[in-house]
mmCIF file of C-alpha atoms in Angstrom:
data_model
loop_
_atom_site.group_PDB
_atom_site.id
_atom_site.type_symbol
_atom_site.label_atom_id
_atom_site.label_comp_id
_atom_site.label_asym_id
_atom_site.label_seq_id
_atom_site.Cartn_x
_atom_site.Cartn_y
_atom_site.Cartn_z
ATOM 1 C CA MET A 1 126.095 133.728 113.766
ATOM 2 C CA ARG A 2 126.109 129.910 114.993
ATOM 3 C CA THR A 3 123.409 130.742 117.628
ATOM 4 C CA ALA A 4 121.115 131.978 114.870
ATOM 5 C CA VAL A 5 121.782 128.781 112.428
ATOM 6 C CA MET A 6 120.885 126.727 115.512
ATOM 7 C CA ALA A 7 117.664 128.722 115.929
ATOM 8 C CA VAL A 8 116.644 128.685 112.826
ATOM 9 C CA LEU A 9 117.440 124.472 112.666
ATOM 10 C CA VAL A 10 115.405 124.148 116.093
ATOM 11 C CA VAL A 11 112.769 125.959 114.755
ATOM 12 C CA ALA A 12 112.846 124.079 111.596
ATOM 13 C CA MET A 13 112.812 120.902 113.077
ATOM 14 C CA SER A 14 110.048 121.627 115.287
ATOM 15 C CA SER A 15 107.697 122.239 112.776
ATOM 16 C CA ILE A 16 108.411 119.152 110.706
ATOM 17 C CA MET A 17 107.899 117.152 113.819
ATOM 18 C CA GLY A 18 105.198 119.068 115.760
ATOM 19 C CA CYS A 19 105.519 121.208 118.694
ATOM 20 C CA THR A 20 106.104 118.546 120.776
ATOM 21 C CA GLY A 21 109.163 117.357 119.405
ATOM 22 C CA LYS A 22 107.412 113.773 118.338
ATOM 23 C CA ALA A 23 106.615 112.598 115.317
ATOM 24 C CA SER A 24 102.736 111.527 115.533
ATOM 25 C CA PRO A 25 102.069 107.756 115.524
ATOM 26 C CA PRO A 26 99.833 106.567 112.314
ATOM 27 C CA PRO A 27 96.408 106.187 113.584
ATOM 28 C CA ALA A 28 94.998 103.065 114.961
ATOM 29 C CA PRO A 29 93.000 100.980 111.943
ATOM 30 C CA ARG A 30 89.430 100.635 112.509
ATOM 31 C CA VAL A 31 87.985 97.525 113.948
ATOM 32 C CA THR A 32 84.458 96.451 113.497
ATOM 33 C CA THR A 33 83.350 93.671 115.929
ATOM 34 C CA VAL A 34 80.348 91.399 115.348
ATOM 35 C CA GLU A 35 79.342 88.857 118.020
ATOM 36 C CA VAL A 36 77.023 86.331 118.329
ATOM 37 C CA SER A 37 76.780 84.956 122.382
ATOM 38 C CA TYR A 38 75.934 81.046 122.809
ATOM 39 C CA THR A 39 73.053 81.637 124.360
ATOM 40 C CA ASP A 40 71.817 83.130 121.215
ATOM 41 C CA LEU A 41 73.055 80.380 118.760
ATOM 42 C CA LEU A 42 70.916 78.265 120.946
ATOM 43 C CA ASN A 43 67.734 80.033 119.882
ATOM 44 C CA GLN A 44 68.914 80.357 116.149
ATOM 45 C CA LYS A 45 70.612 78.099 114.250
ATOM 46 C CA ARG A 46 71.081 79.955 111.471
ATOM 47 C CA VAL A 47 72.490 83.819 111.937
ATOM 48 C CA HIS A 48 72.974 86.033 109.514
ATOM 49 C CA ARG A 49 74.939 89.229 109.410
ATOM 50 C CA ASP A 50 74.722 92.589 106.749
ATOM 51 C CA ILE A 51 78.408 94.139 107.846
ATOM 52 C CA ASP A 52 80.124 97.160 106.139
ATOM 53 C CA VAL A 53 83.504 98.183 106.543
ATOM 54 C CA ALA A 54 86.152 100.627 105.196
ATOM 55 C CA ALA A 55 89.048 99.042 103.204
ATOM 56 C CA GLY A 56 92.053 98.708 105.127
ATOM 57 C CA GLN A 57 89.762 97.797 108.234
ATOM 58 C CA THR A 58 89.892 94.851 110.845
ATOM 59 C CA LEU A 59 87.091 92.852 110.793
ATOM 60 C CA ARG A 60 86.782 90.560 114.359
ATOM 61 C CA VAL A 61 83.770 88.137 114.582
ATOM 62 C CA ILE A 62 83.055 86.299 117.655
ATOM 63 C CA LEU A 63 81.055 83.359 117.748
ATOM 64 C CA GLY A 64 79.574 81.543 121.258
ATOM 65 C CA THR A 65 80.906 78.102 121.437
ATOM 66 C CA ASN A 66 81.164 75.311 123.880
ATOM 67 C CA ALA A 67 83.572 72.449 123.723
ATOM 68 C CA SER A 68 81.925 70.472 126.188
ATOM 69 C CA THR A 69 79.262 69.532 124.334
ATOM 70 C CA GLY A 70 81.309 68.053 120.888
ATOM 71 C CA TYR A 71 80.760 70.511 118.677
ATOM 72 C CA ARG A 72 83.112 73.466 117.033
ATOM 73 C CA TRP A 73 83.085 75.788 114.530
ATOM 74 C CA ALA A 74 84.716 75.001 111.407
ATOM 75 C CA GLU A 75 88.696 75.973 111.664
ATOM 76 C CA ASP A 76 88.721 78.097 108.501
ATOM 77 C CA THR A 77 85.673 80.141 107.137
ATOM 78 C CA THR A 78 84.946 80.079 103.839
ATOM 79 C CA ILE A 79 85.380 83.600 101.701
ATOM 80 C CA SER A 80 83.319 83.767 98.703
ATOM 81 C CA ASP A 81 85.939 86.616 97.423
ATOM 82 C CA THR A 82 89.650 86.633 98.986
ATOM 83 C CA ALA A 83 90.534 89.651 96.736
ATOM 84 C CA VAL A 84 87.873 91.504 98.896
ATOM 85 C CA LEU A 85 88.450 89.895 102.454
ATOM 86 C CA ALA A 86 90.853 87.566 103.884
ATOM 87 C CA GLN A 87 91.106 85.993 106.991
ATOM 88 C CA THR A 88 93.777 86.857 109.105
ATOM 89 C CA GLY A 89 93.387 84.787 112.250
ATOM 90 C CA HIS A 90 91.651 82.323 114.692
ATOM 91 C CA VAL A 91 91.384 81.747 118.581
ATOM 92 C CA ALA A 92 89.517 80.027 120.774
ATOM 93 C CA ILE A 93 88.769 82.280 123.958
ATOM 94 C CA ALA A 94 88.056 80.391 127.104
ATOM 95 C CA SER A 95 85.164 81.535 129.338
ATOM 96 C CA PRO A 96 86.272 84.196 132.068
ATOM 97 C CA ASN A 97 84.085 81.431 134.304
ATOM 98 C CA SER A 98 86.207 78.707 132.744
ATOM 99 C CA GLY A 99 84.420 75.948 134.924
ATOM 100 C CA PRO A 100 83.749 72.559 133.129
ATOM 101 C CA GLY A 101 80.938 72.712 130.813
ATOM 102 C CA SER A 102 81.500 76.521 130.237
ATOM 103 C CA ALA A 103 80.610 78.295 127.437
ATOM 104 C CA GLY A 104 83.997 80.014 125.635
ATOM 105 C CA THR A 105 83.874 82.108 122.152
ATOM 106 C CA GLU A 106 86.078 81.114 118.678
ATOM 107 C CA MET A 107 87.153 84.851 117.411
ATOM 108 C CA TRP A 108 88.087 84.931 113.732
ATOM 109 C CA THR A 109 89.673 88.084 112.088
ATOM 110 C CA PHE A 110 89.714 89.309 108.811
ATOM 111 C CA SER A 111 91.076 91.899 106.933
ATOM 112 C CA ALA A 112 89.257 94.298 104.319
ATOM 113 C CA VAL A 113 91.220 94.299 101.480
ATOM 114 C CA ASN A 114 89.847 96.322 98.764
ATOM 115 C CA PRO A 115 86.516 97.319 98.162
ATOM 116 C CA GLY A 116 83.880 94.729 96.858
ATOM 117 C CA SER A 117 81.497 92.235 98.202
ATOM 118 C CA ALA A 118 82.462 89.147 100.450
ATOM 119 C CA THR A 119 80.670 86.436 101.849
ATOM 120 C CA ILE A 120 81.715 84.913 105.133
ATOM 121 C CA THR A 121 80.333 81.166 106.165
ATOM 122 C CA THR A 122 81.015 78.770 108.744
ATOM 123 C CA THR A 123 79.288 76.131 110.263
ATOM 124 C CA TYR A 124 79.241 74.601 113.423
ATOM 125 C CA GLY A 125 78.843 70.805 114.046
ATOM 126 C CA GLN A 126 80.806 67.596 115.713
ATOM 127 C CA PRO A 127 83.706 66.483 113.061
ATOM 128 C CA TRP A 128 84.157 63.357 114.196
ATOM 129 C CA PRO A 129 82.796 60.582 111.435
ATOM 130 C CA GLY A 130 79.169 60.138 111.985
ATOM 131 C CA GLY A 131 79.254 62.938 114.453
ATOM 132 C CA GLU A 132 76.153 66.166 113.402
ATOM 133 C CA LYS A 133 77.651 67.971 110.560
ATOM 134 C CA ASP A 134 76.246 71.711 110.297
ATOM 135 C CA ALA A 135 73.884 72.201 112.786
ATOM 136 C CA TRP A 136 74.358 75.979 113.061
ATOM 137 C CA THR A 137 75.807 78.247 110.681
ATOM 138 C CA PHE A 138 76.989 81.757 110.344
ATOM 139 C CA THR A 139 76.888 84.045 107.415
ATOM 140 C CA ALA A 140 78.159 87.146 106.971
ATOM 141 C CA ALA A 141 77.466 89.469 104.128
ATOM 142 C CA VAL A 142 80.185 92.080 104.226
ATOM 143 C CA THR A 143 80.650 94.805 101.807
ATOM 144 C CA VAL A 144 84.221 96.841 101.919
ATOM 145 C CA ARG A 145 83.672 100.532 100.565
#
């Protein structure tokens, strides 16, 4: 009798946890990445991208930069509707060649919060008084479905 009860429990647990005896991990959130290289930026001062993402998805925007020029991207982006899209991070990434004067990238991370539309804008310029402001602009029209 005891062996029969144990067998029933093992079968029940196996069906709950799957055949491997381990619970399945939740699916990883999808990530959409938009990248504009430093070389691309030298050829185009106003960059625009149309982006579609699903609610709950992560959006990464990677833009070329070169700190040795004195120019840099604005730390925070402007988001037209924070109920649709929220900035969750911003990091500077050195070039793998990382010699003096090498171009690198900056990456912003956003969370697609709710369905709708939002515009992301950031500018590239010299932040000190008298420096050139808004020399380059990146704009993304984001649709969250």
